[in-house]
């Protein structure tokens, strides 16, 4: 089942901040790869909504939340 993903303002802010960090710390090439990796990962999640790891938070609003790693080499970054 294909999902429509929505990017919250917080997501956009985090994404922009991370992109700027890569740009300043690692240069244009790495920052550009990050700029491409996140949308590719989001598209994959939209196409296959059952991907990811189910998280077990105690707070009721966070129950059944899933996370998924951005594609390599940015796989330490999680999308929830």
C-alpha atoms as a PDB file:
ATOM      1  CA  UNK A   1       0.000   0.000   0.000  1.00  0.00           C
ATOM      2  CA  UNK A   2       1.476   3.324  -1.067  1.00  0.00           C
ATOM      3  CA  UNK A   3       1.392   6.107   1.515  1.00  0.00           C
ATOM      4  CA  UNK A   4       1.435   9.841   1.117  1.00  0.00           C
ATOM      5  CA  UNK A   5       4.183  11.196   3.325  1.00  0.00           C
ATOM      6  CA  UNK A   6       3.979  14.605   4.898  1.00  0.00           C
ATOM      7  CA  UNK A   7       7.055  16.521   5.969  1.00  0.00           C
ATOM      8  CA  UNK A   8       6.455  18.379   9.214  1.00  0.00           C
ATOM      9  CA  UNK A   9       8.080  21.755   9.725  1.00  0.00           C
ATOM     10  CA  UNK A  10      10.364  20.104  12.280  1.00  0.00           C
ATOM     11  CA  UNK A  11      11.432  17.539   9.686  1.00  0.00           C
ATOM     12  CA  UNK A  12      12.241  20.259   7.163  1.00  0.00           C
ATOM     13  CA  UNK A  13      14.184  22.218   9.764  1.00  0.00           C
ATOM     14  CA  UNK A  14      16.189  19.145  10.833  1.00  0.00           C
ATOM     15  CA  UNK A  15      16.832  18.214   7.207  1.00  0.00           C
ATOM     16  CA  UNK A  16      18.084  21.716   6.360  1.00  0.00           C
ATOM     17  CA  UNK A  17      20.286  21.811   9.451  1.00  0.00           C
ATOM     18  CA  UNK A  18      21.805  18.415   8.673  1.00  0.00           C
ATOM     19  CA  UNK A  19      22.395  19.387   5.047  1.00  0.00           C
ATOM     20  CA  UNK A  20      24.200  22.575   6.113  1.00  0.00           C
ATOM     21  CA  UNK A  21      26.319  20.567   8.560  1.00  0.00           C
ATOM     22  CA  UNK A  22      27.415  18.165   5.814  1.00  0.00           C
ATOM     23  CA  UNK A  23      28.086  21.105   3.503  1.00  0.00           C
ATOM     24  CA  UNK A  24      30.298  22.845   6.071  1.00  0.00           C
ATOM     25  CA  UNK A  25      32.012  19.766   7.489  1.00  0.00           C
ATOM     26  CA  UNK A  26      32.321  17.424   4.503  1.00  0.00           C
ATOM     27  CA  UNK A  27      31.835  19.550   1.402  1.00  0.00           C
ATOM     28  CA  UNK A  28      29.449  19.813  -1.522  1.00  0.00           C
ATOM     29  CA  UNK A  29      29.768  16.234  -2.724  1.00  0.00           C
ATOM     30  CA  UNK A  30      28.757  14.628   0.572  1.00  0.00           C
ATOM     31  CA  UNK A  31      26.060  17.242   1.207  1.00  0.00           C
ATOM     32  CA  UNK A  32      24.661  16.582  -2.263  1.00  0.00           C
ATOM     33  CA  UNK A  33      24.602  12.849  -1.624  1.00  0.00           C
ATOM     34  CA  UNK A  34      22.672  13.499   1.591  1.00  0.00           C
ATOM     35  CA  UNK A  35      20.300  15.785  -0.303  1.00  0.00           C
ATOM     36  CA  UNK A  36      19.526  12.853  -2.623  1.00  0.00           C
ATOM     37  CA  UNK A  37      19.563  10.039  -0.041  1.00  0.00           C
ATOM     38  CA  UNK A  38      16.727  11.361   2.111  1.00  0.00           C
ATOM     39  CA  UNK A  39      14.134  11.676  -0.700  1.00  0.00           C
ATOM     40  CA  UNK A  40      15.118   8.220  -1.997  1.00  0.00           C
ATOM     41  CA  UNK A  41      14.553   6.791   1.484  1.00  0.00           C
ATOM     42  CA  UNK A  42      11.235   8.622   1.853  1.00  0.00           C
ATOM     43  CA  UNK A  43      10.075   7.283  -1.507  1.00  0.00           C
ATOM     44  CA  UNK A  44      10.987   3.750  -0.443  1.00  0.00           C
ATOM     45  CA  UNK A  45       9.006   4.186   2.780  1.00  0.00           C
ATOM     46  CA  UNK A  46       6.014   5.532   0.870  1.00  0.00           C
ATOM     47  CA  UNK A  47       6.084   2.510  -1.432  1.00  0.00           C
ATOM     48  CA  UNK A  48       6.615  -0.060   1.332  1.00  0.00           C
ATOM     49  CA  UNK A  49       5.032   1.224   4.512  1.00  0.00           C
ATOM     50  CA  UNK A  50       5.863  -1.931   6.485  1.00  0.00           C
ATOM     51  CA  UNK A  51       9.604  -1.252   6.383  1.00  0.00           C
ATOM     52  CA  UNK A  52      11.483  -0.227   9.452  1.00  0.00           C
ATOM     53  CA  UNK A  53      11.869  -1.169  13.056  1.00  0.00           C
ATOM     54  CA  UNK A  54       8.974  -0.972  15.468  1.00  0.00           C
ATOM     55  CA  UNK A  55       9.883   1.132  18.480  1.00  0.00           C
ATOM     56  CA  UNK A  56       8.614   0.445  21.973  1.00  0.00           C
ATOM     57  CA  UNK A  57       8.004   3.717  23.733  1.00  0.00           C
ATOM     58  CA  UNK A  58       5.936   3.949  26.899  1.00  0.00           C
ATOM     59  CA  UNK A  59       4.135   7.135  25.974  1.00  0.00           C
ATOM     60  CA  UNK A  60       0.739   6.254  24.431  1.00  0.00           C
ATOM     61  CA  UNK A  61       1.143   8.712  21.554  1.00  0.00           C
ATOM     62  CA  UNK A  62       4.408   7.056  20.543  1.00  0.00           C
ATOM     63  CA  UNK A  63       3.260   3.450  20.641  1.00  0.00           C
ATOM     64  CA  UNK A  64       3.577   1.559  17.387  1.00  0.00           C
ATOM     65  CA  UNK A  65       5.991   4.137  16.005  1.00  0.00           C
ATOM     66  CA  UNK A  66       8.437   2.838  13.410  1.00  0.00           C
ATOM     67  CA  UNK A  67      11.873   4.081  12.424  1.00  0.00           C
ATOM     68  CA  UNK A  68      13.892   3.524   9.292  1.00  0.00           C
ATOM     69  CA  UNK A  69      17.489   4.369   8.438  1.00  0.00           C
ATOM     70  CA  UNK A  70      18.364   6.771   5.661  1.00  0.00           C
ATOM     71  CA  UNK A  71      20.233   4.901   2.941  1.00  0.00           C
ATOM     72  CA  UNK A  72      23.990   4.413   3.317  1.00  0.00           C
ATOM     73  CA  UNK A  73      26.288   6.113   4.109  1.00  0.00           C
ATOM     74  CA  UNK A  74      23.812   8.187   6.133  1.00  0.00           C
ATOM     75  CA  UNK A  75      22.274   5.194   7.896  1.00  0.00           C
ATOM     76  CA  UNK A  76      22.883   6.594  11.388  1.00  0.00           C
ATOM     77  CA  UNK A  77      20.078   9.055  10.672  1.00  0.00           C
ATOM     78  CA  UNK A  78      16.613   7.710  11.435  1.00  0.00           C
ATOM     79  CA  UNK A  79      13.274   8.691   9.968  1.00  0.00           C
ATOM     80  CA  UNK A  80      10.278   8.100  12.228  1.00  0.00           C
END
